[in-house]
Amino acid sequence: NAGVMQNPRHLVRRRGQEARLRCSPMKGHSHVYWYRQLPEEGLKFMVYLQKENIIDESGMPKERFSAEFPKEGPSILRIQQVVRGDSAAYFCASSRKQGLDEQFFGPGTRLTVL
Amino acid sequence: QKEVEQDPGPLSVPEGAIVSLNCTYSNSAFQYFMWYRQYSRKGPELLMYTYSSGNKEDGRFTAQVDKSSKYISLFIRDSQPSDSATYLCAMSDTGGFKTIFGAGTRLFVKA
């Protein structure tokens, strides 16, 4: 039973380019969460999605960032026109049900913006 | 002031020592308290989860919550080199899904 999968594991982009991060939740999980982790800081909640719906995006920057979780395929976190401050580890987690349920984390995507 | 405060360490202890990791928080709405372990270059994994105040024990790990002081702790007994990792406290309100994490404490257990 595969865990949460994220790809790519490492992504290098130049300033102004777009970054697309993918997350495939665990089998049977329909709830996906995205977090960002900066050095020496904890995980910061970004967005919570269910299939085809954004439930809470209160942690997402207002510009350049978007997320989706389509009916088919992985969840995508998209960062347009990346800047150096976007360099971080981005983690995806999934859970089986809404509310308090264990979130299983993927290995993360490390984004470096040159 | 951050909602959750956690000393980043690093904390270095000899093998076999008892380790105490702590977090304080400011939001009295938090009801669920969790500890995650994160190895280098990996995603966090849930270690312990408690609801409201009290203690919970699982093997060498004990989690304590003191809501009156807004203070939570994780104790590791008979620490092993394999316990070397970053430990993140996390908490959420009754809604559950929006989890607030501490910055994490880096622990090194020396053989």
Short mmCIF file of C-alpha atoms in Angstrom, two decimals:
data_model
loop_
_atom_site.label_atom_id
_atom_site.label_comp_id
_atom_site.label_asym_id
_atom_site.label_seq_id
_atom_site.Cartn_x
_atom_site.Cartn_y
_atom_site.Cartn_z
CA ASN A 1 0.00 0.00 0.00
CA ALA A 2 1.90 2.99 -1.29
CA GLY A 3 2.12 6.07 0.89
CA VAL A 4 1.66 9.65 -0.19
CA MET A 5 3.70 10.31 -3.30
CA GLN A 6 5.11 13.64 -4.34
CA ASN A 7 7.01 14.59 -7.43
CA PRO A 8 9.35 15.89 -8.32
CA ARG A 9 11.44 15.47 -5.16
CA HIS A 10 13.67 18.34 -6.20
CA LEU A 11 12.77 21.22 -8.49
CA VAL A 12 14.99 24.05 -9.62
CA ARG A 13 13.46 27.09 -11.27
CA ARG A 14 14.75 30.51 -12.30
CA ARG A 15 12.98 33.63 -11.13
CA GLY A 16 9.84 34.26 -13.16
CA GLN A 17 9.27 30.63 -14.17
CA GLU A 18 6.38 28.45 -13.07
CA ALA A 19 6.63 25.58 -10.60
CA ARG A 20 4.18 22.67 -10.56
CA LEU A 21 4.25 20.30 -7.61
CA ARG A 22 2.27 17.08 -7.67
CA CYS A 23 0.81 15.00 -4.87
CA SER A 24 -0.88 11.62 -5.10
CA PRO A 25 -2.68 10.80 -1.83
CA MET A 26 -2.74 7.41 -0.22
CA LYS A 27 -5.22 4.94 -1.64
CA GLY A 28 -8.63 5.58 -0.17
CA HIS A 29 -7.81 9.13 0.93
CA SER A 30 -9.82 11.95 -0.56
CA HIS A 31 -8.52 14.83 1.56
CA VAL A 32 -5.29 16.61 0.69
CA TYR A 33 -3.35 19.29 2.54
CA TRP A 34 -0.37 21.34 1.41
CA TYR A 35 2.22 22.75 3.78
CA ARG A 36 5.36 24.83 3.29
CA GLN A 37 8.46 24.43 5.45
CA LEU A 38 11.16 27.06 5.55
CA PRO A 39 14.55 26.42 7.22
CA GLU A 40 14.33 26.66 11.03
CA GLU A 41 10.56 27.02 10.81
CA GLY A 42 7.74 24.59 11.29
CA LEU A 43 5.26 23.50 8.69
CA LYS A 44 2.89 26.24 7.62
CA PHE A 45 -0.58 25.24 6.47
CA MET A 46 -1.37 26.46 2.98
CA VAL A 47 -4.52 24.81 1.65
CA TYR A 48 -6.94 21.95 2.25
CA LEU A 49 -8.70 20.31 -0.68
CA GLN A 50 -11.14 17.55 -1.34
CA LYS A 51 -11.82 16.16 -4.79
CA GLU A 52 -12.72 19.10 -7.05
CA ASN A 53 -13.14 21.45 -4.08
CA ILE A 54 -10.96 23.90 -2.18
CA ILE A 55 -12.13 23.72 1.44
CA ASP A 56 -9.73 26.16 3.11
CA GLU A 57 -7.04 28.21 1.42
CA SER A 58 -6.45 30.66 4.24
CA GLY A 59 -2.71 29.88 4.29
CA MET A 60 -2.13 30.48 0.60
CA PRO A 61 -0.50 33.70 -0.54
CA LYS A 62 -3.08 35.80 -2.38
CA GLU A 63 -1.08 36.01 -5.60
CA ARG A 64 0.85 33.56 -7.76
CA PHE A 65 -0.19 30.46 -5.79
CA SER A 66 -3.02 28.13 -6.70
CA ALA A 67 -4.01 24.55 -5.93
CA GLU A 68 -6.35 22.00 -7.39
CA PHE A 69 -7.40 18.42 -6.76
CA PRO A 70 -9.21 17.20 -9.86
CA LYS A 71 -11.59 14.29 -10.03
CA GLU A 72 -8.90 12.23 -11.71
CA GLY A 73 -5.19 12.54 -11.12
CA PRO A 74 -2.97 14.08 -8.49
CA SER A 75 -3.35 17.30 -6.57
CA ILE A 76 -1.31 20.15 -8.06
CA LEU A 77 0.23 23.11 -6.27
CA ARG A 78 1.13 25.74 -8.84
CA ILE A 79 3.40 28.70 -8.24
CA GLN A 80 3.56 31.25 -11.01
CA GLN A 81 6.44 33.70 -11.56
CA VAL A 82 8.52 32.21 -8.76
CA VAL A 83 10.75 34.41 -6.63
CA ARG A 84 13.70 33.47 -4.42
CA GLY A 85 11.50 33.66 -1.33
CA ASP A 86 9.47 30.72 -2.66
CA SER A 87 12.45 28.42 -2.10
CA ALA A 88 11.30 25.92 0.52
CA ALA A 89 10.20 22.34 1.08
CA TYR A 90 6.58 21.77 0.17
CA PHE A 91 4.83 18.86 1.82
CA CYS A 92 1.59 17.25 0.92
CA ALA A 93 -0.46 15.21 3.37
CA SER A 94 -3.60 13.17 2.93
CA SER A 95 -6.29 11.81 5.22
CA ARG A 96 -9.18 9.42 4.92
CA LYS A 97 -11.88 11.64 6.34
CA GLN A 98 -12.69 15.22 7.27
CA GLY A 99 -12.06 16.65 10.70
CA LEU A 100 -9.44 15.27 12.99
CA ASP A 101 -7.92 12.30 11.24
CA GLU A 102 -4.30 11.33 10.97
CA GLN A 103 -2.58 13.13 8.15
CA PHE A 104 0.01 11.06 6.34
CA PHE A 105 2.80 13.11 4.84
CA GLY A 106 4.66 12.67 1.61
CA PRO A 107 8.44 13.04 1.31
CA GLY A 108 8.17 16.63 0.11
CA THR A 109 9.33 18.60 -2.91
CA ARG A 110 12.32 20.85 -2.40
CA LEU A 111 11.98 23.92 -4.56
CA THR A 112 15.03 26.03 -5.26
CA VAL A 113 14.62 29.32 -7.08
CA LEU A 114 17.79 30.66 -8.64
CA GLN B 1 3.89 36.22 19.27
CA LYS B 2 3.67 32.86 17.50
CA GLU B 3 0.68 30.65 18.26
CA VAL B 4 3.01 27.76 19.07
CA GLU B 5 6.49 28.19 20.53
CA GLN B 6 9.07 25.42 20.45
CA ASP B 7 12.77 25.62 21.27
CA PRO B 8 14.63 24.65 18.08
CA GLY B 9 17.58 23.18 19.95
CA PRO B 10 19.70 21.37 18.97
CA LEU B 11 19.46 19.06 21.93
CA SER B 12 22.26 16.53 22.32
CA VAL B 13 22.00 13.65 24.81
CA PRO B 14 23.85 10.38 25.43
CA GLU B 15 22.23 7.08 24.55
CA GLY B 16 19.91 5.89 27.31
CA ALA B 17 19.06 9.37 28.58
CA ILE B 18 15.53 10.61 29.22
CA VAL B 19 14.64 13.36 26.78
CA SER B 20 12.10 16.09 27.48
CA LEU B 21 10.70 18.12 24.59
CA ASN B 22 8.27 20.97 25.16
CA CYS B 23 5.95 23.44 23.49
CA THR B 24 3.87 26.34 24.70
CA TYR B 25 0.88 27.79 22.94
CA SER B 26 -1.39 30.81 23.19
CA ASN B 27 -4.68 29.72 21.60
CA SER B 28 -7.00 28.28 24.25
CA ALA B 29 -9.20 26.81 21.48
CA PHE B 30 -6.65 24.08 20.77
CA GLN B 31 -8.02 20.70 21.82
CA TYR B 32 -5.92 18.20 19.88
CA PHE B 33 -2.21 17.90 20.48
CA MET B 34 0.22 15.92 18.40
CA TRP B 35 3.90 15.11 18.18
CA TYR B 36 5.52 14.36 14.84
CA ARG B 37 8.99 13.00 14.15
CA GLN B 38 10.80 14.12 11.02
CA TYR B 39 14.00 12.54 9.82
CA SER B 40 16.30 14.55 7.59
CA ARG B 41 14.92 14.96 4.05
CA LYS B 42 11.73 13.08 4.93
CA GLY B 43 8.13 13.98 5.64
CA PRO B 44 6.85 14.15 9.23
CA GLU B 45 5.28 11.04 10.76
CA LEU B 46 2.78 11.07 13.60
CA LEU B 47 4.18 9.76 16.89
CA MET B 48 1.58 10.61 19.51
CA TYR B 49 -1.81 12.26 19.64
CA THR B 50 -3.77 13.37 22.70
CA TYR B 51 -7.08 15.06 23.17
CA SER B 52 -7.48 17.77 25.82
CA SER B 53 -5.43 17.45 29.02
CA GLY B 54 -3.71 14.42 30.45
CA ASN B 55 -1.02 11.87 29.73
CA LYS B 56 -0.64 9.23 27.07
CA GLU B 57 2.02 6.55 26.96
CA ASP B 58 3.19 4.46 24.01
CA GLY B 59 6.27 2.35 24.57
CA ARG B 60 9.21 4.63 25.34
CA PHE B 61 7.18 7.76 24.55
CA THR B 62 4.93 9.72 26.90
CA ALA B 63 2.94 12.79 25.89
CA GLN B 64 1.62 15.24 28.47
CA VAL B 65 -0.81 18.10 28.02
CA ASP B 66 -1.43 20.81 30.61
CA LYS B 67 -4.12 23.05 29.19
CA SER B 68 -4.20 25.31 32.25
CA SER B 69 -0.58 26.27 31.56
CA LYS B 70 -0.87 25.91 27.76
CA TYR B 71 2.11 23.60 27.85
CA ILE B 72 2.72 20.22 26.24
CA SER B 73 5.61 17.80 26.61
CA LEU B 74 7.00 14.69 25.00
CA PHE B 75 9.24 12.40 27.04
CA ILE B 76 11.46 9.77 25.46
CA ARG B 77 12.84 7.13 27.80
CA ASP B 78 15.96 5.09 27.10
CA SER B 79 16.76 7.23 24.10
CA GLN B 80 18.44 5.54 21.12
CA PRO B 81 20.60 6.91 18.30
CA SER B 82 17.69 6.07 15.97
CA ASP B 83 15.63 8.67 17.86
CA SER B 84 17.86 11.39 16.37
CA ALA B 85 15.46 13.51 14.37
CA THR B 86 13.48 16.73 14.50
CA TYR B 87 10.41 16.58 16.73
CA LEU B 88 7.50 18.84 15.85
CA CYS B 89 4.64 19.60 18.17
CA ALA B 90 1.33 20.34 16.49
CA MET B 91 -2.14 21.28 17.58
CA SER B 92 -5.58 22.05 16.25
CA ASP B 93 -8.94 23.24 17.42
CA THR B 94 -12.15 21.23 17.38
CA GLY B 95 -12.36 21.62 13.60
CA GLY B 96 -9.42 19.32 13.35
CA PHE B 97 -7.96 19.75 9.93
CA LYS B 98 -6.08 23.03 10.25
CA THR B 99 -3.00 22.04 12.20
CA ILE B 100 -0.53 24.55 13.61
CA PHE B 101 3.03 23.29 13.95
CA GLY B 102 5.87 24.35 16.17
CA ALA B 103 9.26 25.06 14.61
CA GLY B 104 10.61 21.67 15.68
CA THR B 105 13.40 20.63 18.06
CA ARG B 106 16.42 18.87 16.62
CA LEU B 107 17.49 15.96 18.80
CA PHE B 108 20.82 14.14 18.60
CA VAL B 109 21.29 10.95 20.61
CA LYS B 110 24.95 9.98 20.83
CA ALA B 111 25.95 6.32 20.96
#
